[in-house]
Short mmCIF file of C-alpha atoms and ligand atoms in Angstrom, two decimals:
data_model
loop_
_atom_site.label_atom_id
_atom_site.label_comp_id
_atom_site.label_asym_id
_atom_site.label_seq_id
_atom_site.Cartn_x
_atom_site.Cartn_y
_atom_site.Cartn_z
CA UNK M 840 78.24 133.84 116.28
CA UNK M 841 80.48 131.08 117.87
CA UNK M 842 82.95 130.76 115.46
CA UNK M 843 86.14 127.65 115.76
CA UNK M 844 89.39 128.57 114.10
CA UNK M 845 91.01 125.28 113.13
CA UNK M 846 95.04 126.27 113.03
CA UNK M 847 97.89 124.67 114.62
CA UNK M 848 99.33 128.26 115.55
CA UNK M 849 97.50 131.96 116.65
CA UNK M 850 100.28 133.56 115.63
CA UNK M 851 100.44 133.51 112.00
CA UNK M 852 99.77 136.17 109.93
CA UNK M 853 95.77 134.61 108.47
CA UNK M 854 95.09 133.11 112.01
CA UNK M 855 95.58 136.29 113.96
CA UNK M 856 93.68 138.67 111.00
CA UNK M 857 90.76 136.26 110.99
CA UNK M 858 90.43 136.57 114.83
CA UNK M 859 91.04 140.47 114.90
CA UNK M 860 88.49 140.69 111.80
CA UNK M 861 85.69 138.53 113.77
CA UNK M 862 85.91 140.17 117.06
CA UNK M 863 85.39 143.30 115.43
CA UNK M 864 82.42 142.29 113.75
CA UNK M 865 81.36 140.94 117.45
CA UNK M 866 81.85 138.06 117.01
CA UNK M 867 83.10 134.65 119.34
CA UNK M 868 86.27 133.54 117.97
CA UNK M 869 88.34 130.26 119.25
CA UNK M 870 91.98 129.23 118.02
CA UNK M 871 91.91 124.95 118.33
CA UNK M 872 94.64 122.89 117.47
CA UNK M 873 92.93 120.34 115.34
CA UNK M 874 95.89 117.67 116.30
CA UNK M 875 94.37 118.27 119.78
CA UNK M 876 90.71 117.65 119.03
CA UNK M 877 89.97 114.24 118.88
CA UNK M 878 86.79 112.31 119.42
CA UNK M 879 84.69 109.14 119.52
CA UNK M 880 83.98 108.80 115.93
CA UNK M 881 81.18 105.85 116.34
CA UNK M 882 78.73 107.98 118.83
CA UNK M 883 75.22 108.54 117.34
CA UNK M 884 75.87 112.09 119.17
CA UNK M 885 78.84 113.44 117.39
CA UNK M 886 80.95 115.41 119.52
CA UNK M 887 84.91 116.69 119.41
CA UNK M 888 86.68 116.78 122.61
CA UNK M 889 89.49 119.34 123.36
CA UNK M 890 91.98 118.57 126.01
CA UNK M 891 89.54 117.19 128.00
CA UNK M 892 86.65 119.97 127.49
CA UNK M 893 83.18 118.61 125.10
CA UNK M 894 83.29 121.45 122.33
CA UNK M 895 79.94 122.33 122.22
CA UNK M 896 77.96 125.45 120.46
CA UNK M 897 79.80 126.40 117.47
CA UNK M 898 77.84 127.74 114.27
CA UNK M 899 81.40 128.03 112.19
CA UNK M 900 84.05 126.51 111.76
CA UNK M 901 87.13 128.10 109.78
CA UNK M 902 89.73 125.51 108.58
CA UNK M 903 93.21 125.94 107.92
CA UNK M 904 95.17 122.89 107.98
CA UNK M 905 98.24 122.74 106.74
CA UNK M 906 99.42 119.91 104.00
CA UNK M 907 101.04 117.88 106.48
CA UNK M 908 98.21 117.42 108.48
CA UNK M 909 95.22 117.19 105.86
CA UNK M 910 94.24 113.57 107.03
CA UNK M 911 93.51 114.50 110.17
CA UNK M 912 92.72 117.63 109.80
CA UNK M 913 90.05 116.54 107.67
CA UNK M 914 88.62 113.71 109.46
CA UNK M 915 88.21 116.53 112.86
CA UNK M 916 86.50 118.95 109.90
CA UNK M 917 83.95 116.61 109.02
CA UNK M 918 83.22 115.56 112.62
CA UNK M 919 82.27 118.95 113.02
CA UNK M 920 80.14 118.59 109.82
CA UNK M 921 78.04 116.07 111.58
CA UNK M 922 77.54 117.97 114.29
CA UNK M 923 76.02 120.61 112.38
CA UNK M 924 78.36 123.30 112.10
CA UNK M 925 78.67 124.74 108.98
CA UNK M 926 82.76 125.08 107.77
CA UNK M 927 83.70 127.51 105.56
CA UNK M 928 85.06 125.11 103.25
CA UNK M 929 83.66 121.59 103.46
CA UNK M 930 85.84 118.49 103.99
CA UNK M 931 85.47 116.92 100.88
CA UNK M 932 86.34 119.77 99.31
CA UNK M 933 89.50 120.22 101.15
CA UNK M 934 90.07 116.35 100.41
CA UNK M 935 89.53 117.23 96.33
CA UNK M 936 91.80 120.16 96.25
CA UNK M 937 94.52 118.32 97.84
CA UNK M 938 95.25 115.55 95.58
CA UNK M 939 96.44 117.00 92.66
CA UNK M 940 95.88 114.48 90.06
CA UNK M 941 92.41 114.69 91.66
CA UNK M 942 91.87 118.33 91.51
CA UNK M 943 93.37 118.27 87.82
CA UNK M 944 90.96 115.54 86.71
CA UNK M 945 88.10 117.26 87.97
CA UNK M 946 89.34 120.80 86.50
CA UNK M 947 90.05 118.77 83.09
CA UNK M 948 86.28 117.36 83.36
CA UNK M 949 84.91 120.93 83.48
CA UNK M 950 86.82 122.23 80.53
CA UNK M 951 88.97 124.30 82.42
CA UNK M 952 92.42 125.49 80.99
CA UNK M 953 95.08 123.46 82.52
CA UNK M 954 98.52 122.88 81.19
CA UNK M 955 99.38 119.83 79.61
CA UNK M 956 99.92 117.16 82.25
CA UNK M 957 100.80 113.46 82.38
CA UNK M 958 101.41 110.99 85.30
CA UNK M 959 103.04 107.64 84.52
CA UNK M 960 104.08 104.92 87.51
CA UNK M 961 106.68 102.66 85.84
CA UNK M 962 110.13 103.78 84.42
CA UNK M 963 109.79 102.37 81.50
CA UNK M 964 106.69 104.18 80.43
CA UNK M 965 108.60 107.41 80.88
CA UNK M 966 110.19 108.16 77.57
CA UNK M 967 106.23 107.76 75.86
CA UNK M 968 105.27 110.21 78.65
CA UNK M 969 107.26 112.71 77.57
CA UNK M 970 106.30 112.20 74.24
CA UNK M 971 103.05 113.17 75.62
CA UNK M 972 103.13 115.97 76.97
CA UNK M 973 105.01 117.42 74.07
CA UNK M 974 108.71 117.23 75.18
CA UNK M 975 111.25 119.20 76.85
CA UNK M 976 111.53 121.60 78.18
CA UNK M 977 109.29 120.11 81.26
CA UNK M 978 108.31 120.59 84.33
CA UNK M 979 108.57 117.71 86.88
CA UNK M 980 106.37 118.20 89.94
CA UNK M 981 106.12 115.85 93.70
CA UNK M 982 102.80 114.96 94.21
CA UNK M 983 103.34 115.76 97.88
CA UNK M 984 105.81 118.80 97.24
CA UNK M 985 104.04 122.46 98.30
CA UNK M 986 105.81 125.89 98.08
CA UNK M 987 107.81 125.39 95.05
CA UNK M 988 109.80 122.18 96.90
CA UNK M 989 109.81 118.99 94.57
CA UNK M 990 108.88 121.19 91.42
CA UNK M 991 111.93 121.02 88.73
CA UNK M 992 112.50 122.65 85.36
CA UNK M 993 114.14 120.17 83.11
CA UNK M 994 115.28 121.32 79.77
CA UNK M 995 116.55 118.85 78.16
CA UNK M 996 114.97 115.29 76.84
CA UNK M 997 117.58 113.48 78.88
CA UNK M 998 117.53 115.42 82.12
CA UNK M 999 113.79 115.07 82.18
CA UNK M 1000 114.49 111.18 81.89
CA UNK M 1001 116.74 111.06 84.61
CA UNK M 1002 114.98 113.80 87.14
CA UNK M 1003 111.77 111.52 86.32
CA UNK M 1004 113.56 108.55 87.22
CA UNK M 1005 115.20 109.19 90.47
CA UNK M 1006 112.08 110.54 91.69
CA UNK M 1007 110.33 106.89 90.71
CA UNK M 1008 113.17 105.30 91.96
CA UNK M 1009 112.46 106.60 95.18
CA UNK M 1010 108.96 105.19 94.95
CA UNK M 1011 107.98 109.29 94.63
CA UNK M 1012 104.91 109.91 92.24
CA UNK M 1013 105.63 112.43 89.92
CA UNK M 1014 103.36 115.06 87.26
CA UNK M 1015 104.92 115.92 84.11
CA UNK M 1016 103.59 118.79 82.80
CA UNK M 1017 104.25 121.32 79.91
CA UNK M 1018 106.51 124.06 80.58
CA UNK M 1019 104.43 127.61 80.40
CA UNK M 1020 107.42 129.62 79.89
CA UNK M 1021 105.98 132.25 78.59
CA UNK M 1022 104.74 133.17 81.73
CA UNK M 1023 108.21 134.75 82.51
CA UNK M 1024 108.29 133.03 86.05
CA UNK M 1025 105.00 134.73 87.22
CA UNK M 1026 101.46 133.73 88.33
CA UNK M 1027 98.67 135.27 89.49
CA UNK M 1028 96.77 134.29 92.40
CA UNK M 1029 92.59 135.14 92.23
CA UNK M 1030 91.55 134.74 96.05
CA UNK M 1031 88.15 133.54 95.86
CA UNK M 1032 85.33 133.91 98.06
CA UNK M 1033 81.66 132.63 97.11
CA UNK M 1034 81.39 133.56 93.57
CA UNK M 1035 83.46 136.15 93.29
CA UNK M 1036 87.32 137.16 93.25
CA UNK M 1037 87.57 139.73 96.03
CA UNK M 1038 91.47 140.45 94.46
CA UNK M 1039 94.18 139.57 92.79
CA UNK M 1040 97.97 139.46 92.56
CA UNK M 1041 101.10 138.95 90.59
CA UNK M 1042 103.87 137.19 91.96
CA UNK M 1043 107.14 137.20 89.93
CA UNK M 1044 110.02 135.18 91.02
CA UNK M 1045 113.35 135.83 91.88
CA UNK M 1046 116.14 136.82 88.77
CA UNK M 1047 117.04 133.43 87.23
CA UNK M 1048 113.45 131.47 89.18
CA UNK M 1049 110.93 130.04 87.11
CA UNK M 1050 108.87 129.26 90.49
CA UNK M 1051 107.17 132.35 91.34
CA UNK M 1052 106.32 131.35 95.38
CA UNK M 1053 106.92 133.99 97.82
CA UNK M 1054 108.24 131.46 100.09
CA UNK M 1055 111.23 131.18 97.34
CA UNK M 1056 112.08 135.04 97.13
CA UNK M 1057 109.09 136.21 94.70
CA UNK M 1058 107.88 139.27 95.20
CA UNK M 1059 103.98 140.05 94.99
CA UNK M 1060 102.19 143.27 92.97
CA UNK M 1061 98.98 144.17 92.06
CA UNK M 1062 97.45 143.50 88.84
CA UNK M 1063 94.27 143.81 87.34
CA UNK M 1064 93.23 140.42 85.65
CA UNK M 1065 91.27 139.87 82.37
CA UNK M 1066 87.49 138.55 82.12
CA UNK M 1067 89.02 135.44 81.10
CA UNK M 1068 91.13 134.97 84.28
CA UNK M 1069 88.20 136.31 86.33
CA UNK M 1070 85.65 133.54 85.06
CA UNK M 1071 88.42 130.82 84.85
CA UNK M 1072 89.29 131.31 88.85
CA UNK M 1073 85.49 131.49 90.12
CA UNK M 1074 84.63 127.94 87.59
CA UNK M 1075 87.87 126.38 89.32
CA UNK M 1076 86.91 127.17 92.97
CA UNK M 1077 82.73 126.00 91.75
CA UNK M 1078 84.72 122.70 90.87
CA UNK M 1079 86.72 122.15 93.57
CA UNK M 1080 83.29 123.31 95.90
CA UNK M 1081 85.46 125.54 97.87
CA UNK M 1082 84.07 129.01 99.38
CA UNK M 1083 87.31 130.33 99.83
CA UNK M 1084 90.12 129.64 97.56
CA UNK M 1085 93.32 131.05 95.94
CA UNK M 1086 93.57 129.97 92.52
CA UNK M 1087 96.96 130.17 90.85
CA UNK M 1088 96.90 131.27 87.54
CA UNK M 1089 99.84 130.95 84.39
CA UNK M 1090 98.96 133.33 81.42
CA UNK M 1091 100.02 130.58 78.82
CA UNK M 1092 99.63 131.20 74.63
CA UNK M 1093 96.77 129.36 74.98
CA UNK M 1094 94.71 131.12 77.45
CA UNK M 1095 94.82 131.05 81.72
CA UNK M 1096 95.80 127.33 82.72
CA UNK M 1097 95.33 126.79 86.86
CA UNK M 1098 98.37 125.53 88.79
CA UNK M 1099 96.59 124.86 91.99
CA UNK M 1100 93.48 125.38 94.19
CA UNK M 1101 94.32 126.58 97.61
CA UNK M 1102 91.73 125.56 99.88
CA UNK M 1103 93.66 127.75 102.56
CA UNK M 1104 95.25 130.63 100.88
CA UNK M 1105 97.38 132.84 103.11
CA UNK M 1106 95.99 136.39 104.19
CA UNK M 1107 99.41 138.03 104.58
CA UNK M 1108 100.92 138.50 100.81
CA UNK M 1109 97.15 139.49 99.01
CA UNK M 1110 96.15 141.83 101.93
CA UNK M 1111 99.77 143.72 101.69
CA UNK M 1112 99.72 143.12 98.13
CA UNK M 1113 96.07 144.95 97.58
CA UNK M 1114 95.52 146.51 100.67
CA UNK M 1115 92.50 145.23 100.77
CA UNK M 1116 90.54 144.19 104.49
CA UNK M 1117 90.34 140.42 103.35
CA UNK M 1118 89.97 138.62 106.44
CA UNK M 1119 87.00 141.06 106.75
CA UNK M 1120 85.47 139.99 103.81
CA UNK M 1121 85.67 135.91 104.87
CA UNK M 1122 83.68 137.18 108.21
CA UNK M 1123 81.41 139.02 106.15
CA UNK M 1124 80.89 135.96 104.46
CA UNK M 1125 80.20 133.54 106.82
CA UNK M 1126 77.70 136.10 108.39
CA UNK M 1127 75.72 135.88 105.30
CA UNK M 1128 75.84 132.10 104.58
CA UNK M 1129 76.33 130.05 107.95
CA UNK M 1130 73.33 128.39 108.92
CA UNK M 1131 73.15 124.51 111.12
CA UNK M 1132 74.28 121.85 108.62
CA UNK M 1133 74.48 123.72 105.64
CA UNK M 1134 76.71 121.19 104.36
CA UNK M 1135 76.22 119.66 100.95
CA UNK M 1136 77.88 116.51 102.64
CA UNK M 1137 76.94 116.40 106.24
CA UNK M 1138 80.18 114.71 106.36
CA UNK M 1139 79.14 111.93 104.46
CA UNK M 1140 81.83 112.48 101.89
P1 LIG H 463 103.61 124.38 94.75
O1 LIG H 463 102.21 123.85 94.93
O2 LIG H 463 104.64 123.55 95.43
O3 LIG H 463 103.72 125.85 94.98
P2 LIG H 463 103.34 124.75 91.94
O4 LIG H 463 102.88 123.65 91.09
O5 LIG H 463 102.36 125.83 92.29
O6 LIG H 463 103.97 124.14 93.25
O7 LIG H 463 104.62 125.41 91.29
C1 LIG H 463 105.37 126.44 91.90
C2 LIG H 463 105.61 127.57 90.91
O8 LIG H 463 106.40 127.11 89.81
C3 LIG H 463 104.31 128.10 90.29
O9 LIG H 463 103.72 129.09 91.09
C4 LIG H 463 104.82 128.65 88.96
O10 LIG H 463 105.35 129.95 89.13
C5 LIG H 463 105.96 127.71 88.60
N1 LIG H 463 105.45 126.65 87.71
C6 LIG H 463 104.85 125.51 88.10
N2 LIG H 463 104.48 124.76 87.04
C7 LIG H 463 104.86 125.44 85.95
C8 LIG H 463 104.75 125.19 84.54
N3 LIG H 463 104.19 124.07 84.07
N4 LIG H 463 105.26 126.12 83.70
C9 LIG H 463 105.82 127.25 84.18
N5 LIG H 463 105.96 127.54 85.48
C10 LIG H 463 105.49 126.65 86.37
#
């Protein structure tokens, strides 16, 4: 197969297993910088250009665009969608999993655990808010935040006001949501690949961190996750419609609540973590299920 890696670098960690993992399998495997692809969106013969060259012939496209560039990234993905090529995960799904008063409403539709959340736009409506969600302690996310930036631990009534505040004041949008902490600063993340999750890991935070991100100093082990988890991580990723997902977990003391559907979960921390050949597995799975506009969209989303 002709597969297109969407990824701004060839050097990180998941970019360079995914190309080691599909040449071994014998695959064709190209690295594009989707900022670089760009392309007459109107034509009745969809095509991407790439620094001057008509990409033709691919039956695959991975994505993995980063947060900062999901609009684009996006709009490239589905291009390729019309043409036929069948992405790993689909556009719209990408799109769903990003916004996460979105992905939240859709989880929340499905009956899937979630912890208490609220989202309010005007100051004033902030004290009911908190109300809510069931009081302090809180935690006050950035919608646009990733890695752990933007996500504060308020324990008090009145810091909660005031962190909500500023943020609004800066014309940020904000989640409230209930504090799980008995989850002792860990979460797990299920990395999901068609209906199944291939492994799993804990990440605990740093002494003193209620934020368990590697990126922040958290360190990852193995752990073997309950049915519960299991079936609560595969019906997340079904909702979202990704293929391949990480879905963070918090054991709360009322059940697994999700945190967040990664539509491109990093390679690097579950394959050390498990020692398991992931980036294998993806191939594997694109060998079984790529076929010419199997898309549920077609890039009509
Ligand atoms: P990001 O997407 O920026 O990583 P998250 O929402 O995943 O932000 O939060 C980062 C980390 O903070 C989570 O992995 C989790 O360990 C911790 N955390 C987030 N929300 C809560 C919460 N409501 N209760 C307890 N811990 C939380």
């Amino acid at each position: 197969m002709k597969i297109a890696l969407l990824s701004r670098n060839k050097e990180l960690y998941s970019s360079r297993r995914l190309i080691e993992a599909a040449i071994e399998k014998g695959h064709e495997i190209r690295t594009l910088d989707v900022l670089r692809c760009y392309m007459n969106i109107t034509s009745h013969h969809p095509s991407i250009h790439f620094r001057g060259e008509d990409l033709t012939g691919f039956d695959a496209v991975i994505p993995r665009i980063g947060a900062s560039v999901t609009f684009y990234g996006t709009a490239v993905l589905r291009q390729f969608e019309m043409m036929g090529v069948y992405p790993l995960n689909e556009s719209v799904a990408i799109s769903r999993s990003r916004d996460k008063l979105r992905a939240m409403q859709l989880l929340s539709r499905k009956g899937i655990g979630l912890p208490i959340t609220g989202f309010a736009n005007k100051p004033d409506d902030i004290p009911d808010l908190i109300k809510m969600v069931g009081g302090a302690p809180l935690v006050i996310k950035l919608l646009q935040g990733t890695q752990g930036i933007g996500v504060v631990l308020a324990e008090t009534q009145n810091a909660a006001e005031s962190v909500i505040e500023s943020f609004l004041g800066l014309k940020a949008s904000v989640l409230v949501q209930e504090y799980i902490g008995e989850a002792g600063g860990a979460d797990i993340r299920c990395f999901v690949i068609g209906d199944k999750v291939v492994a799993s890991m804990k990440r605990q935070g740093a002494e003193g961190e209620f934020r368990s991100n590697i990126h922040r100093g958290g360190s990852a082990t193995l752990i073997k996750i309950t049915p519960e988890e299991r079936s609560t991580a595969i019906r997340a990723a079904k909702t979202m419609g990704l293929n391949v997902c990480g879905v963070d977990i918090l054991r709360s003391n009322h059940g697994p609540v999700v945190m967040e559907v990664n539509s491109s979960p990093g390679l690097e921390g579950i394959e050390n973590a498990t020692g398991k050949d992931i980036a294998g597995m993806v191939i594997d799975f694109i060998e079984k299920t790529a076929k010419y506009g199997k898309t549920r969209t077609k890039g009509k989303g």
